[in-house]
């Protein structure tokens, strides 16, 4: 297993609107391409970029094993959470927190995050939370500033 400098966790199946999902997936793919193009962050793992369709999921056990291993082998964990959705990305967040990873949470607003995640940055020095519109430049700039500090 290769070492990933960045693990990007994103909701995948929780979107109620298929067009919202497609637009979000396209945005995340553009960010991952730019991170890889600039080559200043090292390797990036982001499962949403590996799926052509939501139906392409691995089994729950295989997904958990693969994602937890990739979190474990990453320096940075980034949760991109655009809206309140049911998502395994929140389980990945808890795993990254338990493993002491450097964590950046970017959410569209405070109402999107689960209650207990709202102030993780006040009790853990390795957690940063940002609230922002989900645009390419906003997300990329936050990721760049976080990973290059």
PDB file of C-alpha atoms in Angstrom:
ATOM      1  CA  UNK A   1       0.000   0.000   0.000  1.00  0.00           C
ATOM      2  CA  UNK A   2       1.428   3.358  -0.962  1.00  0.00           C
ATOM      3  CA  UNK A   3       1.514   6.303   1.373  1.00  0.00           C
ATOM      4  CA  UNK A   4      -1.012   9.048   0.598  1.00  0.00           C
ATOM      5  CA  UNK A   5      -0.258  12.496   1.853  1.00  0.00           C
ATOM      6  CA  UNK A   6      -3.939  13.470   1.644  1.00  0.00           C
ATOM      7  CA  UNK A   7      -7.104  11.453   2.163  1.00  0.00           C
ATOM      8  CA  UNK A   8     -10.166  13.374   0.946  1.00  0.00           C
ATOM      9  CA  UNK A   9     -13.444  12.115   2.393  1.00  0.00           C
ATOM     10  CA  UNK A  10     -16.650  13.088   0.648  1.00  0.00           C
ATOM     11  CA  UNK A  11     -20.289  12.107   0.788  1.00  0.00           C
ATOM     12  CA  UNK A  12     -21.135   9.862  -2.135  1.00  0.00           C
ATOM     13  CA  UNK A  13     -24.472   8.073  -1.813  1.00  0.00           C
ATOM     14  CA  UNK A  14     -26.313  10.445   0.537  1.00  0.00           C
ATOM     15  CA  UNK A  15     -27.363  13.053  -2.005  1.00  0.00           C
ATOM     16  CA  UNK A  16     -31.108  13.191  -2.581  1.00  0.00           C
ATOM     17  CA  UNK A  17     -30.745  14.968  -5.910  1.00  0.00           C
ATOM     18  CA  UNK A  18     -28.718  13.197  -8.611  1.00  0.00           C
ATOM     19  CA  UNK A  19     -27.783  16.484 -10.311  1.00  0.00           C
ATOM     20  CA  UNK A  20     -26.420  17.875  -7.024  1.00  0.00           C
ATOM     21  CA  UNK A  21     -24.277  14.747  -6.742  1.00  0.00           C
ATOM     22  CA  UNK A  22     -22.992  15.049 -10.321  1.00  0.00           C
ATOM     23  CA  UNK A  23     -22.030  18.707  -9.868  1.00  0.00           C
ATOM     24  CA  UNK A  24     -20.355  17.958  -6.534  1.00  0.00           C
ATOM     25  CA  UNK A  25     -18.452  14.966  -7.961  1.00  0.00           C
ATOM     26  CA  UNK A  26     -17.226  17.082 -10.892  1.00  0.00           C
ATOM     27  CA  UNK A  27     -15.990  19.780  -8.497  1.00  0.00           C
ATOM     28  CA  UNK A  28     -14.123  17.263  -6.337  1.00  0.00           C
ATOM     29  CA  UNK A  29     -12.572  15.638  -9.417  1.00  0.00           C
ATOM     30  CA  UNK A  30     -11.322  19.058 -10.592  1.00  0.00           C
ATOM     31  CA  UNK A  31      -9.758  19.722  -7.199  1.00  0.00           C
ATOM     32  CA  UNK A  32      -8.029  16.325  -7.123  1.00  0.00           C
ATOM     33  CA  UNK A  33      -6.710  16.870 -10.661  1.00  0.00           C
ATOM     34  CA  UNK A  34      -5.318  20.270  -9.633  1.00  0.00           C
ATOM     35  CA  UNK A  35      -3.736  18.879  -6.465  1.00  0.00           C
ATOM     36  CA  UNK A  36      -2.073  16.161  -8.531  1.00  0.00           C
ATOM     37  CA  UNK A  37      -1.072  18.641 -11.258  1.00  0.00           C
ATOM     38  CA  UNK A  38       0.649  21.014  -8.826  1.00  0.00           C
ATOM     39  CA  UNK A  39       2.397  18.060  -7.162  1.00  0.00           C
ATOM     40  CA  UNK A  40       3.057  20.054  -3.989  1.00  0.00           C
ATOM     41  CA  UNK A  41       1.002  17.813  -1.716  1.00  0.00           C
ATOM     42  CA  UNK A  42       2.113  14.328  -2.738  1.00  0.00           C
ATOM     43  CA  UNK A  43      -0.356  11.510  -3.325  1.00  0.00           C
ATOM     44  CA  UNK A  44      -4.106  12.005  -2.922  1.00  0.00           C
ATOM     45  CA  UNK A  45      -6.717   9.351  -2.230  1.00  0.00           C
ATOM     46  CA  UNK A  46     -10.365  10.259  -2.863  1.00  0.00           C
ATOM     47  CA  UNK A  47     -12.843   7.436  -3.446  1.00  0.00           C
ATOM     48  CA  UNK A  48     -15.421   9.571  -5.273  1.00  0.00           C
ATOM     49  CA  UNK A  49     -12.921   9.984  -8.129  1.00  0.00           C
ATOM     50  CA  UNK A  50     -12.672   6.191  -8.489  1.00  0.00           C
ATOM     51  CA  UNK A  51     -16.388   5.650  -9.034  1.00  0.00           C
ATOM     52  CA  UNK A  52     -18.154   6.111 -12.350  1.00  0.00           C
ATOM     53  CA  UNK A  53     -21.495   5.386 -10.699  1.00  0.00           C
ATOM     54  CA  UNK A  54     -22.753   5.022  -7.152  1.00  0.00           C
ATOM     55  CA  UNK A  55     -23.563   1.402  -8.006  1.00  0.00           C
ATOM     56  CA  UNK A  56     -19.803   0.730  -8.367  1.00  0.00           C
ATOM     57  CA  UNK A  57     -19.289   0.525  -4.588  1.00  0.00           C
ATOM     58  CA  UNK A  58     -17.304  -2.252  -2.998  1.00  0.00           C
ATOM     59  CA  UNK A  59     -19.027  -4.262  -0.273  1.00  0.00           C
ATOM     60  CA  UNK A  60     -19.355  -2.445   3.086  1.00  0.00           C
ATOM     61  CA  UNK A  61     -16.548  -4.564   4.583  1.00  0.00           C
ATOM     62  CA  UNK A  62     -14.231  -4.026   1.607  1.00  0.00           C
ATOM     63  CA  UNK A  63     -14.977  -0.290   1.578  1.00  0.00           C
ATOM     64  CA  UNK A  64     -14.261   0.074   5.299  1.00  0.00           C
ATOM     65  CA  UNK A  65     -11.032  -1.939   5.092  1.00  0.00           C
ATOM     66  CA  UNK A  66      -9.777  -0.019   2.046  1.00  0.00           C
ATOM     67  CA  UNK A  67     -10.722   3.431   3.337  1.00  0.00           C
ATOM     68  CA  UNK A  68      -9.445   2.880   6.883  1.00  0.00           C
ATOM     69  CA  UNK A  69      -6.139   1.622   5.486  1.00  0.00           C
ATOM     70  CA  UNK A  70      -5.879   4.693   3.261  1.00  0.00           C
ATOM     71  CA  UNK A  71      -6.691   7.006   6.185  1.00  0.00           C
ATOM     72  CA  UNK A  72      -4.072   5.252   8.294  1.00  0.00           C
ATOM     73  CA  UNK A  73      -1.466   5.740   5.549  1.00  0.00           C
ATOM     74  CA  UNK A  74      -2.221   9.439   5.028  1.00  0.00           C
ATOM     75  CA  UNK A  75      -0.748  12.460   6.732  1.00  0.00           C
ATOM     76  CA  UNK A  76      -3.763  14.720   6.181  1.00  0.00           C
ATOM     77  CA  UNK A  77      -7.474  13.935   6.365  1.00  0.00           C
ATOM     78  CA  UNK A  78      -9.827  16.358   4.627  1.00  0.00           C
ATOM     79  CA  UNK A  79     -13.598  16.125   4.946  1.00  0.00           C
ATOM     80  CA  UNK A  80     -15.495  18.026   2.270  1.00  0.00           C
ATOM     81  CA  UNK A  81     -19.061  18.171   3.558  1.00  0.00           C
ATOM     82  CA  UNK A  82     -21.305  20.347   1.380  1.00  0.00           C
ATOM     83  CA  UNK A  83     -24.670  19.632   2.981  1.00  0.00           C
ATOM     84  CA  UNK A  84     -26.300  17.560   5.689  1.00  0.00           C
ATOM     85  CA  UNK A  85     -26.319  14.031   4.277  1.00  0.00           C
ATOM     86  CA  UNK A  86     -26.035  10.543   5.679  1.00  0.00           C
ATOM     87  CA  UNK A  87     -22.486   9.581   4.809  1.00  0.00           C
ATOM     88  CA  UNK A  88     -19.762   7.091   5.666  1.00  0.00           C
ATOM     89  CA  UNK A  89     -17.377  10.050   5.405  1.00  0.00           C
ATOM     90  CA  UNK A  90     -18.383  10.858   8.990  1.00  0.00           C
ATOM     91  CA  UNK A  91     -17.192   7.421  10.109  1.00  0.00           C
ATOM     92  CA  UNK A  92     -13.916   8.056   8.282  1.00  0.00           C
ATOM     93  CA  UNK A  93     -13.663  11.375  10.152  1.00  0.00           C
ATOM     94  CA  UNK A  94     -13.982   9.639  13.524  1.00  0.00           C
ATOM     95  CA  UNK A  95     -11.354   7.083  12.499  1.00  0.00           C
ATOM     96  CA  UNK A  96      -8.956   9.853  11.429  1.00  0.00           C
ATOM     97  CA  UNK A  97      -9.584  11.655  14.705  1.00  0.00           C
ATOM     98  CA  UNK A  98      -8.866   8.487  16.698  1.00  0.00           C
ATOM     99  CA  UNK A  99      -5.630   7.993  14.754  1.00  0.00           C
ATOM    100  CA  UNK A 100      -4.462  11.549  15.437  1.00  0.00           C
ATOM    101  CA  UNK A 101      -4.393  12.671  11.809  1.00  0.00           C
ATOM    102  CA  UNK A 102      -4.188  16.339  10.833  1.00  0.00           C
ATOM    103  CA  UNK A 103      -7.812  17.080   9.956  1.00  0.00           C
ATOM    104  CA  UNK A 104      -9.429  19.791   7.867  1.00  0.00           C
ATOM    105  CA  UNK A 105     -13.219  19.912   7.753  1.00  0.00           C
ATOM    106  CA  UNK A 106     -14.771  22.170   5.141  1.00  0.00           C
ATOM    107  CA  UNK A 107     -18.521  22.549   5.329  1.00  0.00           C
ATOM    108  CA  UNK A 108     -20.957  24.810   3.546  1.00  0.00           C
ATOM    109  CA  UNK A 109     -22.280  26.040   6.903  1.00  0.00           C
ATOM    110  CA  UNK A 110     -22.627  25.069  10.557  1.00  0.00           C
ATOM    111  CA  UNK A 111     -26.079  23.607   9.956  1.00  0.00           C
ATOM    112  CA  UNK A 112     -24.588  20.931   7.712  1.00  0.00           C
ATOM    113  CA  UNK A 113     -22.250  19.369  10.278  1.00  0.00           C
ATOM    114  CA  UNK A 114     -23.405  16.944  12.972  1.00  0.00           C
ATOM    115  CA  UNK A 115     -23.674  18.579  16.396  1.00  0.00           C
ATOM    116  CA  UNK A 116     -20.603  16.930  17.941  1.00  0.00           C
ATOM    117  CA  UNK A 117     -18.416  17.919  14.980  1.00  0.00           C
ATOM    118  CA  UNK A 118     -19.176  21.640  15.288  1.00  0.00           C
ATOM    119  CA  UNK A 119     -16.412  22.434  17.775  1.00  0.00           C
ATOM    120  CA  UNK A 120     -13.903  19.608  17.386  1.00  0.00           C
ATOM    121  CA  UNK A 121     -11.298  22.262  16.662  1.00  0.00           C
ATOM    122  CA  UNK A 122     -11.795  23.658  20.178  1.00  0.00           C
ATOM    123  CA  UNK A 123     -10.804  20.388  21.854  1.00  0.00           C
ATOM    124  CA  UNK A 124      -8.321  18.890  19.366  1.00  0.00           C
ATOM    125  CA  UNK A 125      -5.291  20.884  18.191  1.00  0.00           C
ATOM    126  CA  UNK A 126      -5.043  18.766  15.032  1.00  0.00           C
ATOM    127  CA  UNK A 127      -8.520  19.764  13.739  1.00  0.00           C
ATOM    128  CA  UNK A 128      -9.320  22.831  11.633  1.00  0.00           C
ATOM    129  CA  UNK A 129     -12.881  23.693  10.599  1.00  0.00           C
ATOM    130  CA  UNK A 130     -13.749  26.104   7.805  1.00  0.00           C
ATOM    131  CA  UNK A 131     -17.153  27.191   6.542  1.00  0.00           C
ATOM    132  CA  UNK A 132     -17.257  28.170   2.907  1.00  0.00           C
ATOM    133  CA  UNK A 133     -19.175  28.122  -0.337  1.00  0.00           C
ATOM    134  CA  UNK A 134     -18.175  25.049  -2.293  1.00  0.00           C
ATOM    135  CA  UNK A 135     -16.322  26.632  -5.188  1.00  0.00           C
ATOM    136  CA  UNK A 136     -13.135  25.343  -6.769  1.00  0.00           C
ATOM    137  CA  UNK A 137     -11.011  28.273  -5.580  1.00  0.00           C
ATOM    138  CA  UNK A 138     -12.363  28.309  -2.027  1.00  0.00           C
ATOM    139  CA  UNK A 139     -11.808  24.579  -1.502  1.00  0.00           C
ATOM    140  CA  UNK A 140      -8.439  24.442  -3.236  1.00  0.00           C
ATOM    141  CA  UNK A 141      -7.163  27.501  -1.346  1.00  0.00           C
ATOM    142  CA  UNK A 142      -8.205  26.061   2.034  1.00  0.00           C
ATOM    143  CA  UNK A 143      -6.597  22.703   1.219  1.00  0.00           C
ATOM    144  CA  UNK A 144      -3.396  24.362  -0.006  1.00  0.00           C
ATOM    145  CA  UNK A 145      -3.119  26.575   3.092  1.00  0.00           C
ATOM    146  CA  UNK A 146      -3.804  23.636   5.409  1.00  0.00           C
ATOM    147  CA  UNK A 147      -1.382  21.189   3.817  1.00  0.00           C
ATOM    148  CA  UNK A 148       1.390  23.719   3.272  1.00  0.00           C
ATOM    149  CA  UNK A 149       1.556  25.208   6.764  1.00  0.00           C
TER     150      UNK A 149
END
